[in-house]
PDB file of N, CA and C in Angstrom:
ATOM      1  N   MET Y   1      52.916   2.859  19.413  1.00  0.00           N
ATOM      2  CA  MET Y   1      51.672   2.644  20.138  1.00  0.00           C
ATOM      3  C   MET Y   1      50.692   3.791  19.870  1.00  0.00           C
ATOM      4  N   GLY Y   2      49.718   3.559  19.026  1.00  0.00           N
ATOM      5  CA  GLY Y   2      48.733   4.598  18.713  1.00  0.00           C
ATOM      6  C   GLY Y   2      49.339   5.782  17.973  1.00  0.00           C
ATOM      7  N   LYS Y   3      48.651   6.881  18.022  1.00  0.00           N
ATOM      8  CA  LYS Y   3      49.106   8.078  17.320  1.00  0.00           C
ATOM      9  C   LYS Y   3      50.027   8.908  18.200  1.00  0.00           C
ATOM     10  N   PRO Y   4      50.854   9.723  17.545  1.00  0.00           N
ATOM     11  CA  PRO Y   4      51.656  10.666  18.338  1.00  0.00           C
ATOM     12  C   PRO Y   4      50.748  11.631  19.095  1.00  0.00           C
ATOM     13  N   GLU Y   5      51.254  12.154  20.187  1.00  0.00           N
ATOM     14  CA  GLU Y   5      50.472  13.031  21.058  1.00  0.00           C
ATOM     15  C   GLU Y   5      49.832  14.187  20.297  1.00  0.00           C
ATOM     16  N   VAL Y   6      50.621  14.830  19.440  1.00  0.00           N
ATOM     17  CA  VAL Y   6      50.129  16.012  18.727  1.00  0.00           C
ATOM     18  C   VAL Y   6      48.930  15.667  17.859  1.00  0.00           C
ATOM     19  N   GLU Y   7      49.011  14.550  17.162  1.00  0.00           N
ATOM     20  CA  GLU Y   7      47.888  14.143  16.303  1.00  0.00           C
ATOM     21  C   GLU Y   7      46.661  13.837  17.143  1.00  0.00           C
ATOM     22  N   ARG Y   8      46.887  13.198  18.293  1.00  0.00           N
ATOM     23  CA  ARG Y   8      45.756  12.855  19.139  1.00  0.00           C
ATOM     24  C   ARG Y   8      45.071  14.124  19.629  1.00  0.00           C
ATOM     25  N   GLU Y   9      45.869  15.123  20.009  1.00  0.00           N
ATOM     26  CA  GLU Y   9      45.311  16.404  20.432  1.00  0.00           C
ATOM     27  C   GLU Y   9      44.451  17.003  19.325  1.00  0.00           C
ATOM     28  N   ALA Y  10      44.962  16.975  18.110  1.00  0.00           N
ATOM     29  CA  ALA Y  10      44.241  17.548  16.969  1.00  0.00           C
ATOM     30  C   ALA Y  10      42.917  16.814  16.768  1.00  0.00           C
ATOM     31  N   ASP Y  11      42.945  15.498  16.899  1.00  0.00           N
ATOM     32  CA  ASP Y  11      41.720  14.712  16.748  1.00  0.00           C
ATOM     33  C   ASP Y  11      40.693  15.115  17.797  1.00  0.00           C
ATOM     34  N   ILE Y  12      41.155  15.257  19.021  1.00  0.00           N
ATOM     35  CA  ILE Y  12      40.249  15.620  20.105  1.00  0.00           C
ATOM     36  C   ILE Y  12      39.654  16.994  19.854  1.00  0.00           C
ATOM     37  N   ARG Y  13      40.498  17.923  19.409  1.00  0.00           N
ATOM     38  CA  ARG Y  13      40.004  19.274  19.154  1.00  0.00           C
ATOM     39  C   ARG Y  13      38.956  19.240  18.040  1.00  0.00           C
ATOM     40  N   LYS Y  14      39.212  18.447  17.008  1.00  0.00           N
ATOM     41  CA  LYS Y  14      38.282  18.336  15.891  1.00  0.00           C
ATOM     42  C   LYS Y  14      36.958  17.750  16.364  1.00  0.00           C
ATOM     43  N   GLN Y  15      37.027  16.708  17.171  1.00  0.00           N
ATOM     44  CA  GLN Y  15      35.815  16.088  17.725  1.00  0.00           C
ATOM     45  C   GLN Y  15      35.028  17.108  18.533  1.00  0.00           C
ATOM     46  N   HIS Y  16      35.765  17.876  19.315  1.00  0.00           N
ATOM     47  CA  HIS Y  16      35.132  18.865  20.163  1.00  0.00           C
ATOM     48  C   HIS Y  16      34.391  19.893  19.320  1.00  0.00           C
ATOM     49  N   GLU Y  17      35.030  20.362  18.241  1.00  0.00           N
ATOM     50  CA  GLU Y  17      34.393  21.353  17.383  1.00  0.00           C
ATOM     51  C   GLU Y  17      33.136  20.783  16.739  1.00  0.00           C
ATOM     52  N   GLU Y  18      33.219  19.530  16.288  1.00  0.00           N
ATOM     53  CA  GLU Y  18      32.047  18.895  15.678  1.00  0.00           C
ATOM     54  C   GLU Y  18      30.935  18.776  16.706  1.00  0.00           C
ATOM     55  N   PHE Y  19      31.323  18.398  17.916  1.00  0.00           N
ATOM     56  CA  PHE Y  19      30.346  18.256  18.988  1.00  0.00           C
ATOM     57  C   PHE Y  19      29.637  19.586  19.241  1.00  0.00           C
ATOM     58  N   LEU Y  20      30.425  20.667  19.322  1.00  0.00           N
ATOM     59  CA  LEU Y  20      29.841  21.976  19.579  1.00  0.00           C
ATOM     60  C   LEU Y  20      28.905  22.381  18.444  1.00  0.00           C
ATOM     61  N   ARG Y  21      29.324  22.117  17.207  1.00  0.00           N
ATOM     62  CA  ARG Y  21      28.491  22.474  16.066  1.00  0.00           C
ATOM     63  C   ARG Y  21      27.152  21.747  16.147  1.00  0.00           C
ATOM     64  N   GLU Y  22      27.198  20.457  16.409  1.00  0.00           N
ATOM     65  CA  GLU Y  22      25.961  19.668  16.487  1.00  0.00           C
ATOM     66  C   GLU Y  22      25.066  20.139  17.629  1.00  0.00           C
ATOM     67  N   ASN Y  23      25.672  20.472  18.759  1.00  0.00           N
ATOM     68  CA  ASN Y  23      24.881  20.718  19.948  1.00  0.00           C
ATOM     69  C   ASN Y  23      24.501  22.158  20.210  1.00  0.00           C
ATOM     70  N   TYR Y  24      25.262  23.103  19.638  1.00  0.00           N
ATOM     71  CA  TYR Y  24      25.030  24.481  20.039  1.00  0.00           C
ATOM     72  C   TYR Y  24      24.626  25.415  18.913  1.00  0.00           C
ATOM     73  N   ASP Y  25      24.587  24.940  17.659  1.00  0.00           N
ATOM     74  CA  ASP Y  25      24.130  25.832  16.599  1.00  0.00           C
ATOM     75  C   ASP Y  25      22.619  25.947  16.656  1.00  0.00           C
ATOM     76  N   GLY Y  26      22.117  27.139  16.407  1.00  0.00           N
ATOM     77  CA  GLY Y  26      20.678  27.320  16.399  1.00  0.00           C
ATOM     78  C   GLY Y  26      20.093  27.148  17.787  1.00  0.00           C
ATOM     79  N   HIS Y  27      18.820  26.814  17.859  1.00  0.00           N
ATOM     80  CA  HIS Y  27      18.193  26.687  19.175  1.00  0.00           C
ATOM     81  C   HIS Y  27      18.694  25.435  19.860  1.00  0.00           C
ATOM     82  N   ASN Y  28      19.061  25.589  21.100  1.00  0.00           N
ATOM     83  CA  ASN Y  28      19.614  24.465  21.844  1.00  0.00           C
ATOM     84  C   ASN Y  28      18.550  23.803  22.701  1.00  0.00           C
ATOM     85  N   ARG Y  29      18.216  22.575  22.353  1.00  0.00           N
ATOM     86  CA  ARG Y  29      17.207  21.812  23.095  1.00  0.00           C
ATOM     87  C   ARG Y  29      17.606  21.624  24.550  1.00  0.00           C
ATOM     88  N   HIS Y  30      18.910  21.591  24.800  1.00  0.00           N
ATOM     89  CA  HIS Y  30      19.366  21.194  26.123  1.00  0.00           C
ATOM     90  C   HIS Y  30      19.184  22.254  27.194  1.00  0.00           C
ATOM     91  N   SER Y  31      18.828  23.466  26.785  1.00  0.00           N
ATOM     92  CA  SER Y  31      18.634  24.567  27.735  1.00  0.00           C
ATOM     93  C   SER Y  31      19.869  25.437  27.893  1.00  0.00           C
ATOM     94  N   GLY Y  32      19.642  26.690  28.238  1.00  0.00           N
ATOM     95  CA  GLY Y  32      20.757  27.566  28.568  1.00  0.00           C
ATOM     96  C   GLY Y  32      21.443  28.193  27.380  1.00  0.00           C
ATOM     97  N   VAL Y  33      22.408  27.511  26.826  1.00  0.00           N
ATOM     98  CA  VAL Y  33      23.230  28.085  25.778  1.00  0.00           C
ATOM     99  C   VAL Y  33      22.583  27.854  24.418  1.00  0.00           C
ATOM    100  N   THR Y  34      22.496  28.899  23.600  1.00  0.00           N
ATOM    101  CA  THR Y  34      21.813  28.719  22.330  1.00  0.00           C
ATOM    102  C   THR Y  34      22.715  28.718  21.109  1.00  0.00           C
ATOM    103  N   THR Y  35      23.782  29.471  21.137  1.00  0.00           N
ATOM    104  CA  THR Y  35      24.636  29.526  19.942  1.00  0.00           C
ATOM    105  C   THR Y  35      26.098  29.432  20.309  1.00  0.00           C
ATOM    106  N   MET Y  36      26.936  29.223  19.311  1.00  0.00           N
ATOM    107  CA  MET Y  36      28.369  29.163  19.535  1.00  0.00           C
ATOM    108  C   MET Y  36      28.834  30.471  20.167  1.00  0.00           C
ATOM    109  N   GLN Y  37      28.255  31.584  19.726  1.00  0.00           N
ATOM    110  CA  GLN Y  37      28.677  32.881  20.241  1.00  0.00           C
ATOM    111  C   GLN Y  37      28.336  32.984  21.729  1.00  0.00           C
ATOM    112  N   ASP Y  38      27.112  32.586  22.074  1.00  0.00           N
ATOM    113  CA  ASP Y  38      26.716  32.606  23.486  1.00  0.00           C
ATOM    114  C   ASP Y  38      27.672  31.733  24.291  1.00  0.00           C
ATOM    115  N   LEU Y  39      27.988  30.574  23.707  1.00  0.00           N
ATOM    116  CA  LEU Y  39      28.836  29.631  24.409  1.00  0.00           C
ATOM    117  C   LEU Y  39      30.155  30.303  24.757  1.00  0.00           C
ATOM    118  N   GLY Y  40      30.712  31.048  23.798  1.00  0.00           N
ATOM    119  CA  GLY Y  40      31.980  31.718  24.030  1.00  0.00           C
ATOM    120  C   GLY Y  40      31.844  32.855  25.025  1.00  0.00           C
ATOM    121  N   ASN Y  41      30.668  33.479  25.080  1.00  0.00           N
ATOM    122  CA  ASN Y  41      30.480  34.664  25.902  1.00  0.00           C
ATOM    123  C   ASN Y  41      30.156  34.362  27.353  1.00  0.00           C
ATOM    124  N   ARG Y  42      29.730  33.144  27.640  1.00  0.00           N
ATOM    125  CA  ARG Y  42      29.318  32.839  29.009  1.00  0.00           C
ATOM    126  C   ARG Y  42      30.418  32.162  29.779  1.00  0.00           C
ATOM    127  N   ARG Y  43      30.587  32.601  31.031  1.00  0.00           N
ATOM    128  CA  ARG Y  43      31.520  31.861  31.887  1.00  0.00           C
ATOM    129  C   ARG Y  43      30.917  30.495  32.160  1.00  0.00           C
ATOM    130  N   CYS Y  44      29.591  30.503  32.211  1.00  0.00           N
ATOM    131  CA  CYS Y  44      28.878  29.294  32.548  1.00  0.00           C
ATOM    132  C   CYS Y  44      28.572  28.522  31.285  1.00  0.00           C
ATOM    133  N   ARG Y  45      29.049  27.329  31.171  1.00  0.00           N
ATOM    134  CA  ARG Y  45      28.739  26.565  29.968  1.00  0.00           C
ATOM    135  C   ARG Y  45      28.924  25.078  30.208  1.00  0.00           C
ATOM    136  N   ARG Y  46      28.300  24.326  29.346  1.00  0.00           N
ATOM    137  CA  ARG Y  46      28.493  22.892  29.431  1.00  0.00           C
ATOM    138  C   ARG Y  46      29.908  22.591  29.021  1.00  0.00           C
ATOM    139  N   LEU Y  47      30.502  21.621  29.672  1.00  0.00           N
ATOM    140  CA  LEU Y  47      31.868  21.260  29.352  1.00  0.00           C
ATOM    141  C   LEU Y  47      31.838  19.889  28.698  1.00  0.00           C
ATOM    142  N   TRP Y  48      32.661  19.742  27.682  1.00  0.00           N
ATOM    143  CA  TRP Y  48      32.718  18.454  26.991  1.00  0.00           C
ATOM    144  C   TRP Y  48      33.687  17.557  27.737  1.00  0.00           C
ATOM    145  N   ASN Y  49      33.205  16.437  28.145  1.00  0.00           N
ATOM    146  CA  ASN Y  49      34.056  15.482  28.838  1.00  0.00           C
ATOM    147  C   ASN Y  49      34.459  14.417  27.822  1.00  0.00           C
ATOM    148  N   TYR Y  50      35.697  14.503  27.337  1.00  0.00           N
ATOM    149  CA  TYR Y  50      36.129  13.617  26.255  1.00  0.00           C
ATOM    150  C   TYR Y  50      36.038  12.155  26.641  1.00  0.00           C
ATOM    151  N   ARG Y  51      36.455  11.854  27.853  1.00  0.00           N
ATOM    152  CA  ARG Y  51      36.502  10.456  28.239  1.00  0.00           C
ATOM    153  C   ARG Y  51      35.123   9.836  28.260  1.00  0.00           C
ATOM    154  N   MET Y  52      34.152  10.592  28.809  1.00  0.00           N
ATOM    155  CA  MET Y  52      32.819  10.042  28.956  1.00  0.00           C
ATOM    156  C   MET Y  52      31.967  10.252  27.715  1.00  0.00           C
ATOM    157  N   ARG Y  53      32.483  11.048  26.778  1.00  0.00           N
ATOM    158  CA  ARG Y  53      31.735  11.332  25.559  1.00  0.00           C
ATOM    159  C   ARG Y  53      30.335  11.881  25.880  1.00  0.00           C
ATOM    160  N   GLU Y  54      30.318  12.865  26.762  1.00  0.00           N
ATOM    161  CA  GLU Y  54      29.036  13.459  27.109  1.00  0.00           C
ATOM    162  C   GLU Y  54      29.261  14.856  27.652  1.00  0.00           C
ATOM    163  N   THR Y  55      28.211  15.623  27.724  1.00  0.00           N
ATOM    164  CA  THR Y  55      28.378  16.958  28.284  1.00  0.00           C
ATOM    165  C   THR Y  55      28.305  16.894  29.787  1.00  0.00           C
ATOM    166  N   VAL Y  56      29.088  17.741  30.397  1.00  0.00           N
ATOM    167  CA  VAL Y  56      29.088  17.843  31.840  1.00  0.00           C
ATOM    168  C   VAL Y  56      28.712  19.279  32.142  1.00  0.00           C
ATOM    169  N   ILE Y  57      27.704  19.461  32.953  1.00  0.00           N
ATOM    170  CA  ILE Y  57      27.255  20.819  33.223  1.00  0.00           C
ATOM    171  C   ILE Y  57      28.034  21.393  34.396  1.00  0.00           C
ATOM    172  N   ASP Y  58      28.473  22.612  34.214  1.00  0.00           N
ATOM    173  CA  ASP Y  58      29.162  23.306  35.290  1.00  0.00           C
ATOM    174  C   ASP Y  58      28.141  23.516  36.409  1.00  0.00           C
ATOM    175  N   TRP Y  59      28.349  22.875  37.533  1.00  0.00           N
ATOM    176  CA  TRP Y  59      27.344  22.889  38.592  1.00  0.00           C
ATOM    177  C   TRP Y  59      27.066  24.279  39.124  1.00  0.00           C
ATOM    178  N   ASN Y  60      28.062  25.159  39.077  1.00  0.00           N
ATOM    179  CA  ASN Y  60      27.896  26.501  39.617  1.00  0.00           C
ATOM    180  C   ASN Y  60      26.815  27.278  38.890  1.00  0.00           C
ATOM    181  N   CYS Y  61      26.536  26.935  37.650  1.00  0.00           N
ATOM    182  CA  CYS Y  61      25.581  27.758  36.931  1.00  0.00           C
ATOM    183  C   CYS Y  61      24.305  27.015  36.613  1.00  0.00           C
ATOM    184  N   ARG Y  62      24.156  25.822  37.137  1.00  0.00           N
ATOM    185  CA  ARG Y  62      22.932  25.063  36.884  1.00  0.00           C
ATOM    186  C   ARG Y  62      21.699  25.865  37.288  1.00  0.00           C
ATOM    187  N   LYS Y  63      21.802  26.548  38.409  1.00  0.00           N
ATOM    188  CA  LYS Y  63      20.667  27.311  38.942  1.00  0.00           C
ATOM    189  C   LYS Y  63      20.131  28.289  37.904  1.00  0.00           C
ATOM    190  N   ARG Y  64      21.055  28.892  37.173  1.00  0.00           N
ATOM    191  CA  ARG Y  64      20.669  29.895  36.193  1.00  0.00           C
ATOM    192  C   ARG Y  64      19.777  29.290  35.103  1.00  0.00           C
ATOM    193  N   PHE Y  65      20.020  28.005  34.799  1.00  0.00           N
ATOM    194  CA  PHE Y  65      19.267  27.373  33.714  1.00  0.00           C
ATOM    195  C   PHE Y  65      17.930  26.798  34.159  1.00  0.00           C
ATOM    196  N   ASN Y  66      17.845  26.432  35.437  1.00  0.00           N
ATOM    197  CA  ASN Y  66      16.643  25.704  35.857  1.00  0.00           C
ATOM    198  C   ASN Y  66      15.607  26.592  36.536  1.00  0.00           C
TER     199      ASN Y  66
END
């Protein structure tokens, strides 16, 4: 039934990396985080919600961005 767990994990991780590359390299239109490095350095960051295929903003730090 489908792929083994390990392969599925790898696929998700790969998707996540591609998502981050598309969304966080260079100037970020979405506000707040601008680069991969910033993303790693901030406690506050958008979280990738795999199931919904969309970014979920950490509510605790929304204030900082708006």
